[in-house]
CSV table of N, CA and C in Angstrom, one decimal:
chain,number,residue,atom,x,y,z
A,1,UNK,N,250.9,61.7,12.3
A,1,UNK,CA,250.0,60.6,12.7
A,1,UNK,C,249.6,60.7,14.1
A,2,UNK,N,248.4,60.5,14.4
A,2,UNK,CA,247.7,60.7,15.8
A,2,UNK,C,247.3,59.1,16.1
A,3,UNK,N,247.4,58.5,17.2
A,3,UNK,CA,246.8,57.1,17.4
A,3,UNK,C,245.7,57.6,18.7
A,4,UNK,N,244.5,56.9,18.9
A,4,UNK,CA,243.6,57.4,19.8
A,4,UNK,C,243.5,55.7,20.7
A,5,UNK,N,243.1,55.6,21.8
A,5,UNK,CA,242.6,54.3,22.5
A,5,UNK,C,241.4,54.9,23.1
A,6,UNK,N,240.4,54.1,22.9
A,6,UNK,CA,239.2,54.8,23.9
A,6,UNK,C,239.1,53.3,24.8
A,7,UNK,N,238.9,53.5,26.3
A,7,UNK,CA,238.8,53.0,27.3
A,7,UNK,C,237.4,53.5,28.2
A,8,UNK,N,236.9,52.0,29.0
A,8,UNK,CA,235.8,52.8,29.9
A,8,UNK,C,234.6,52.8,29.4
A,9,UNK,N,233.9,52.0,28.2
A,9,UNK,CA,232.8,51.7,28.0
A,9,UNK,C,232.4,50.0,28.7
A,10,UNK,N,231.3,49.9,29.0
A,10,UNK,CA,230.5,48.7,29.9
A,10,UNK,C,228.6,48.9,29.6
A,11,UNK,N,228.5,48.1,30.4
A,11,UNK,CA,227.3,48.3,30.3
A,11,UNK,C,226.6,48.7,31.8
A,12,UNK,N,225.7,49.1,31.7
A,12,UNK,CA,224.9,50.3,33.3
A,12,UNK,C,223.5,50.3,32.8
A,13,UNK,N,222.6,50.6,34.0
A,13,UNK,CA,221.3,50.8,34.1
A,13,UNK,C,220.9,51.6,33.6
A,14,UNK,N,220.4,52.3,33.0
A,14,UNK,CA,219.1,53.5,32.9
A,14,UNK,C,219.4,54.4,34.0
A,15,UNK,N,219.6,55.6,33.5
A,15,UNK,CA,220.0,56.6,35.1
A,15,UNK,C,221.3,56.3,35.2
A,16,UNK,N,222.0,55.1,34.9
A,16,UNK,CA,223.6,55.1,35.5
A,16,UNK,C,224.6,56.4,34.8
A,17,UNK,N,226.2,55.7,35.5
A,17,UNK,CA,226.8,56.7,34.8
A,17,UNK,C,228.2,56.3,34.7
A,18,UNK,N,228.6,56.8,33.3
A,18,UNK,CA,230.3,56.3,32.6
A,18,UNK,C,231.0,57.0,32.6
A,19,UNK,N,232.1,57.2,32.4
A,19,UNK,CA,233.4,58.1,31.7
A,19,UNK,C,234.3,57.4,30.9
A,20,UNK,N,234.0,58.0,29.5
A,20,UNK,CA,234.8,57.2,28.9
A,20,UNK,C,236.6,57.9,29.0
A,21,UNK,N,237.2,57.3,28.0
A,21,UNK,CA,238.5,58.1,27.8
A,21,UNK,C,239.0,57.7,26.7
A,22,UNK,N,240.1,58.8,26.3
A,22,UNK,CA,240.8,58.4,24.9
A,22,UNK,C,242.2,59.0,25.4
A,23,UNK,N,243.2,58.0,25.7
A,23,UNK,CA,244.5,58.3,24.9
A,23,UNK,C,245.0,58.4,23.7
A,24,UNK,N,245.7,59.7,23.3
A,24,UNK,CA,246.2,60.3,22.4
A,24,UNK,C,247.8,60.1,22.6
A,25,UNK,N,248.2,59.4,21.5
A,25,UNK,CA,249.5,59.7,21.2
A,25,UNK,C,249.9,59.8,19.7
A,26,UNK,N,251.3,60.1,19.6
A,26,UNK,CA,251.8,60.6,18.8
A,26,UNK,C,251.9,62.0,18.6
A,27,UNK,N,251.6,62.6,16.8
A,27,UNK,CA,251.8,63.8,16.3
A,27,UNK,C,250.5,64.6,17.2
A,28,UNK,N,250.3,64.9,18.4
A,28,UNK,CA,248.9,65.2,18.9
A,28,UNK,C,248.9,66.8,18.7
A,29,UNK,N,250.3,67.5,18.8
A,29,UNK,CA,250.2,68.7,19.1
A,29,UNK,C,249.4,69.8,17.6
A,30,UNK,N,249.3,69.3,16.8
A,30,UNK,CA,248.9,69.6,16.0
A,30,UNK,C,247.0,69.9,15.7
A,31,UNK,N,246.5,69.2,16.8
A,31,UNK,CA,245.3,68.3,16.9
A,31,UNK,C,244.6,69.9,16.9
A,32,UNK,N,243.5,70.3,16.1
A,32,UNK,CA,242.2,71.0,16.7
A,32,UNK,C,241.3,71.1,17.4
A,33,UNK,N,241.0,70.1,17.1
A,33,UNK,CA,239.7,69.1,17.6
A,33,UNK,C,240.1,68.0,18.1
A,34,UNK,N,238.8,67.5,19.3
A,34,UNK,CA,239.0,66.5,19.5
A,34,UNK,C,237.4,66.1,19.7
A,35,UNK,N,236.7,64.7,19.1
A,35,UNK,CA,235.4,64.2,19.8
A,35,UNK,C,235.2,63.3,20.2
A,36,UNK,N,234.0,63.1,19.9
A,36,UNK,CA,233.4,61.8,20.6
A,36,UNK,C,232.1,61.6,19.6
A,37,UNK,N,232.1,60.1,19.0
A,37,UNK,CA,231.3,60.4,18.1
A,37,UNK,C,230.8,58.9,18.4
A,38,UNK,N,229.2,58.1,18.2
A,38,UNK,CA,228.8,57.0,18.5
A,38,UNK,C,228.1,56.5,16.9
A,39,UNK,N,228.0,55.3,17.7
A,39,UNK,CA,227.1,54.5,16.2
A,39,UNK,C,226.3,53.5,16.8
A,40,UNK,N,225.3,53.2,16.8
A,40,UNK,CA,224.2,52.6,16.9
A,40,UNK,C,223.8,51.4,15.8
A,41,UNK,N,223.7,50.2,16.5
A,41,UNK,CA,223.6,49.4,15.4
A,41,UNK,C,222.4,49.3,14.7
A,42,UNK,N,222.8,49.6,12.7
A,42,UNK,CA,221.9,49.8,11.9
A,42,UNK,C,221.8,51.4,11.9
A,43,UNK,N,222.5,52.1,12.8
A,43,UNK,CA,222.6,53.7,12.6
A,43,UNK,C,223.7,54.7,11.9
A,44,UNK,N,223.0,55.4,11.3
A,44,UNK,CA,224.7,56.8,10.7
A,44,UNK,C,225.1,57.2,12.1
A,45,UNK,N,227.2,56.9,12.0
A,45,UNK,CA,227.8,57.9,13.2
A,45,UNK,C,227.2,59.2,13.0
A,46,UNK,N,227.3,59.2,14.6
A,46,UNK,CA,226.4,60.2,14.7
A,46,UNK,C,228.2,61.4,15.5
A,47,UNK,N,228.0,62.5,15.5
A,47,UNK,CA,228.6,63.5,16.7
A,47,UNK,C,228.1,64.0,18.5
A,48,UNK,N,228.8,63.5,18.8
A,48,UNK,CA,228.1,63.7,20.9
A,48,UNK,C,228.7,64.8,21.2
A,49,UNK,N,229.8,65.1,21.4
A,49,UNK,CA,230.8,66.0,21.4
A,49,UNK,C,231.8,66.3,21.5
A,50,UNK,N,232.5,67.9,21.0
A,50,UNK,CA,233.6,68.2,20.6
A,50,UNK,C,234.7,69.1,21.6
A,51,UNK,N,235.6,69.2,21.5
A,51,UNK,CA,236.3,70.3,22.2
A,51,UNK,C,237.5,70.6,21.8
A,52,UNK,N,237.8,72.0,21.7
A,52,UNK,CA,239.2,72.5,21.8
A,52,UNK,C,240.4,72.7,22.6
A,53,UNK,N,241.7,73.0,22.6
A,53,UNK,CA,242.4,72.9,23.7
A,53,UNK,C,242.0,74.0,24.7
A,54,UNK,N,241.3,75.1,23.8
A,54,UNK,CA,240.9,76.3,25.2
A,54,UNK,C,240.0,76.1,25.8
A,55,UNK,N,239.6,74.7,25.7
A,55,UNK,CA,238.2,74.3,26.7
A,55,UNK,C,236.8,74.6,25.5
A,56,UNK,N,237.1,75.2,24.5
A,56,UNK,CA,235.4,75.2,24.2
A,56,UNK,C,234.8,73.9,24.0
A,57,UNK,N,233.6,73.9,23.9
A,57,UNK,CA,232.8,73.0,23.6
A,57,UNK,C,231.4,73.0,23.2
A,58,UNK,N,231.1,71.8,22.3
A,58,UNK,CA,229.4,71.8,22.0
A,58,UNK,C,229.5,70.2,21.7
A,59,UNK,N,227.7,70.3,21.6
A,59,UNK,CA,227.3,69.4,22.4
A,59,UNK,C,225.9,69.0,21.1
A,60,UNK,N,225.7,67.7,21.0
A,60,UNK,CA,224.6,67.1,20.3
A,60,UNK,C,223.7,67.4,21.0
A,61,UNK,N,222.2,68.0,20.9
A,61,UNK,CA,221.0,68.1,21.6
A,61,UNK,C,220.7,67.2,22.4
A,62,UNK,N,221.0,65.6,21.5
A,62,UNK,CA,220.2,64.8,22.8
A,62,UNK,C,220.9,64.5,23.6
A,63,UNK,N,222.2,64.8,23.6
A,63,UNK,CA,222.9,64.6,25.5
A,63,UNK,C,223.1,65.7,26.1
A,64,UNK,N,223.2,67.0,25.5
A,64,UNK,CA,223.1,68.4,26.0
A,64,UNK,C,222.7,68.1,27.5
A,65,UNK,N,223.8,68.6,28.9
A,65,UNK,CA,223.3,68.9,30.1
A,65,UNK,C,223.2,67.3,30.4
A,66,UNK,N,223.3,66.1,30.0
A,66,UNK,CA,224.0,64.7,30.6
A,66,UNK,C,225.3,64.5,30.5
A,67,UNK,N,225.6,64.9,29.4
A,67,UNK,CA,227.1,64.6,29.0
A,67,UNK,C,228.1,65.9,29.0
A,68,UNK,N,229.4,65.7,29.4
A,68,UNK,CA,230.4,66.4,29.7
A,68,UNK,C,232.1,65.9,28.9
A,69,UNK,N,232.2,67.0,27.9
A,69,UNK,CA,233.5,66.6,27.5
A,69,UNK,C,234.8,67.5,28.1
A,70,UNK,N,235.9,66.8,28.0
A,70,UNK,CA,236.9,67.8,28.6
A,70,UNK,C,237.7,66.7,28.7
A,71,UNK,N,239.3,67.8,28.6
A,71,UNK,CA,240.3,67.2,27.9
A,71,UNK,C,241.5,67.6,28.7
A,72,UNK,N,242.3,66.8,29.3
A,72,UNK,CA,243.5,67.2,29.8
A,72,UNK,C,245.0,66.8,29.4
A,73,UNK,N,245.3,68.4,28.6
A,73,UNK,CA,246.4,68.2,28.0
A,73,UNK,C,247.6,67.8,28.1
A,74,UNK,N,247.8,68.4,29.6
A,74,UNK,CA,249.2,67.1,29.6
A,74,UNK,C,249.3,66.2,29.8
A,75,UNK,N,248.1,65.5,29.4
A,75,UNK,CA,247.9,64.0,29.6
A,75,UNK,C,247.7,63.4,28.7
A,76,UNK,N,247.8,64.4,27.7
A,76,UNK,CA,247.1,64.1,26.3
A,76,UNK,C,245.8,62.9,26.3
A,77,UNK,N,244.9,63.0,27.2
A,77,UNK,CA,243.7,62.3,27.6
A,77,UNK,C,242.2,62.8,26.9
A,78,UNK,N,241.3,62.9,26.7
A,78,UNK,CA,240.3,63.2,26.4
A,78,UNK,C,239.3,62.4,27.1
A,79,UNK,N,238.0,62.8,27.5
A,79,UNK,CA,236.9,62.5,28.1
A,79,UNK,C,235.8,62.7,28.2
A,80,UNK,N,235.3,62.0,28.0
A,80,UNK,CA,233.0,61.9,27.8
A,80,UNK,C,232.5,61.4,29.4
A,81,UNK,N,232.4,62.4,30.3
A,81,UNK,CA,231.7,62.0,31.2
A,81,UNK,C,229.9,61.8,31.1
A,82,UNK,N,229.0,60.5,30.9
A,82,UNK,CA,227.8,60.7,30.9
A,82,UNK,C,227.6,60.3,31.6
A,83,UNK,N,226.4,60.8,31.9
A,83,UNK,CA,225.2,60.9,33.9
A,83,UNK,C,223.9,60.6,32.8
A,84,UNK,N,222.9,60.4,33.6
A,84,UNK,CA,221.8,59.9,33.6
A,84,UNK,C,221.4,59.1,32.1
A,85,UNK,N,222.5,57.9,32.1
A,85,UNK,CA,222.5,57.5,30.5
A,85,UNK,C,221.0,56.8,30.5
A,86,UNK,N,220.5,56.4,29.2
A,86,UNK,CA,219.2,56.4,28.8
A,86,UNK,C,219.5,55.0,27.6
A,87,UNK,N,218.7,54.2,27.7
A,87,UNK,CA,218.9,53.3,26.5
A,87,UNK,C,219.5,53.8,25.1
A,88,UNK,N,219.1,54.7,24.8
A,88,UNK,CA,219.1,55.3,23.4
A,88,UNK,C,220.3,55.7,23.2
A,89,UNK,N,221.2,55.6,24.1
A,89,UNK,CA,222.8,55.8,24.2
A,89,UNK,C,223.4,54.7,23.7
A,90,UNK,N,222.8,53.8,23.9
A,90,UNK,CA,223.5,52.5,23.6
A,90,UNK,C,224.1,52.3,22.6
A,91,UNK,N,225.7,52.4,21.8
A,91,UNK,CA,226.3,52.6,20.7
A,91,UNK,C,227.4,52.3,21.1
A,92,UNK,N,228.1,51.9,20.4
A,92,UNK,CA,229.9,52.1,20.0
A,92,UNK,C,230.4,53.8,19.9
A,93,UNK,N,231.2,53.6,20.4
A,93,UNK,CA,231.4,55.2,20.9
A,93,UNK,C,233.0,55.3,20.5
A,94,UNK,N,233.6,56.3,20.4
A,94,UNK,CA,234.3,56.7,19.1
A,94,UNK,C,235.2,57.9,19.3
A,95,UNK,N,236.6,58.0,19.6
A,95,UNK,CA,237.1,59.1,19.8
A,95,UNK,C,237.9,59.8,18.2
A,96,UNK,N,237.8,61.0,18.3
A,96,UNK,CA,238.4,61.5,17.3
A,96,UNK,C,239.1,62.5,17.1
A,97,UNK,N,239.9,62.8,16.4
A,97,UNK,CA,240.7,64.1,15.9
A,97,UNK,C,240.8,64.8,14.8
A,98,UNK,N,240.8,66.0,14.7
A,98,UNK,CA,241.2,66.7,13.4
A,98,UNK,C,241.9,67.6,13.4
A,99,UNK,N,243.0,67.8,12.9
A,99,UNK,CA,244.0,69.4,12.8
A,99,UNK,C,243.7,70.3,11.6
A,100,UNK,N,242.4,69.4,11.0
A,100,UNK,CA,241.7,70.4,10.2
A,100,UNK,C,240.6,72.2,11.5
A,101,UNK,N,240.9,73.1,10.7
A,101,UNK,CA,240.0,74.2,11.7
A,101,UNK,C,239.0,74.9,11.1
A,102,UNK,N,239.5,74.7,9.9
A,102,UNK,CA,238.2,75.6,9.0
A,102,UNK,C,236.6,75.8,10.0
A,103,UNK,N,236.0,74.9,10.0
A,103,UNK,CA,234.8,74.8,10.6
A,103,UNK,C,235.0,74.7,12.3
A,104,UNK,N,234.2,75.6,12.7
A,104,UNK,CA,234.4,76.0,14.0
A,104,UNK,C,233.7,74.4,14.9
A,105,UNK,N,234.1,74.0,15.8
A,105,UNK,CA,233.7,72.8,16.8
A,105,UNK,C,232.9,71.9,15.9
A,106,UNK,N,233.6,71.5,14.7
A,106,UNK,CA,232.8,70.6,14.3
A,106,UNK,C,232.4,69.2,14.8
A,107,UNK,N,230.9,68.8,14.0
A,107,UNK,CA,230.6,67.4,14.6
A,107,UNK,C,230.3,67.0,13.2
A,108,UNK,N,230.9,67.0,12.6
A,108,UNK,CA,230.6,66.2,11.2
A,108,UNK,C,231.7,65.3,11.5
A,109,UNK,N,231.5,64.0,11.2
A,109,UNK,CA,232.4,63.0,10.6
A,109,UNK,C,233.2,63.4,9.9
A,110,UNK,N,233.2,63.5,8.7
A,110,UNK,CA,233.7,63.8,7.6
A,110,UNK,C,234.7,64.9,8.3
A,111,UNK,N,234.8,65.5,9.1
A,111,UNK,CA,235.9,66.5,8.9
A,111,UNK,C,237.2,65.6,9.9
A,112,UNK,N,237.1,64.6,10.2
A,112,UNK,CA,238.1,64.7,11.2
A,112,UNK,C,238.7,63.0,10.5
A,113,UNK,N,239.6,63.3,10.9
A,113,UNK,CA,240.9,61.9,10.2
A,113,UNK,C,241.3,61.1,10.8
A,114,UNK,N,241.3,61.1,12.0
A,114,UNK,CA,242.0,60.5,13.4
A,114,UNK,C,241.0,59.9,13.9
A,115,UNK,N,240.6,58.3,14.8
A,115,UNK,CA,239.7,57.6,14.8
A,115,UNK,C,240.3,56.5,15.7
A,116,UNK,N,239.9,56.6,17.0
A,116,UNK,CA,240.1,55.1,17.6
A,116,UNK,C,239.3,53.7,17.2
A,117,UNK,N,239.7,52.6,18.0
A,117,UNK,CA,239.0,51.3,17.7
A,117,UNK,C,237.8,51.5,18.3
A,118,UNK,N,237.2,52.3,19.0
A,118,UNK,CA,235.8,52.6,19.9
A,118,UNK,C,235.4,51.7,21.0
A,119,UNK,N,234.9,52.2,21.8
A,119,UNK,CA,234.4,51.4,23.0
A,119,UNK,C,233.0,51.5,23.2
A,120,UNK,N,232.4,49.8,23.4
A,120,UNK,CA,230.6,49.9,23.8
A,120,UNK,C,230.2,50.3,24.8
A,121,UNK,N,229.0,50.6,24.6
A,121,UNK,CA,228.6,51.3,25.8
A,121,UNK,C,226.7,50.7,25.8
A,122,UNK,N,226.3,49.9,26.7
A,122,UNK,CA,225.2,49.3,26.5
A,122,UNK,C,224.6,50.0,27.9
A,123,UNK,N,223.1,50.6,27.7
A,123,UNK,CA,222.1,50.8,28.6
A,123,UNK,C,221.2,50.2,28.6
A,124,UNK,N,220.8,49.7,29.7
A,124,UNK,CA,219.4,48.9,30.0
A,124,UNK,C,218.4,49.5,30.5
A,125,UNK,N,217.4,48.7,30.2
A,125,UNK,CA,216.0,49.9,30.9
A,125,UNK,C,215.6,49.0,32.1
């Protein structure tokens, strides 16, 4: 069992900027994956992004080059830095895990089992 806490959602201007975070405890060493995944009210969770322990990563198009994930393992910490956030960001935001690997950096929902309580994240124009 993996427990996640995501910390570090508020609300910011247009142009502002967040970092979220997610503590990992427990069974983590197992973990493949880890994301970051939002929901928009009246919207399907959507995938922002994912990463591996060897640093890889990818990225949903529409924060591609705003947003930065990365993950420090002895901290068992995970993090969504976003810069120039934009209304349309505005969602419940969502950390996640899977020790599933079949599919390489996935961002499907459905593949991952592990799920914090999420933190908001409100932009204003």
């Amino acid at each position: 069992q993996v427990q996640l806490v995501e910390s570090g959602g508020g609300a910011v201007q247009s142009g502002g900027s967040l970092r979220l975070s997610c503590a990992a405890s427990g069974d983590t060493d197992h973990s493949a994956y880890m994301a970051w995944f939002r929901q928009a009210p009246g919207k399907e969770r959507e995938g922002v992004a994912v990463t591996d322990s060897s640093g890889n990563t990818k990225y949903a198009e529409s924060v591609q080059g705003r947003f930065t994930i990365s993950q420090d393992v002895a901290k068992n910490t995970l993090y969504l830095q976003m810069n120039s956030l934009k209304p349309e960001d505005t969602a419940m935001y969502y950390c996640a895990a899977t020790e599933e690997s079949r599919v390489w950096l996935p961002l499907m929902s459905i593949r991952y089992n592990y799920w914090g309580q999420g933190t908001r994240v409100t932009v204003s124009s």
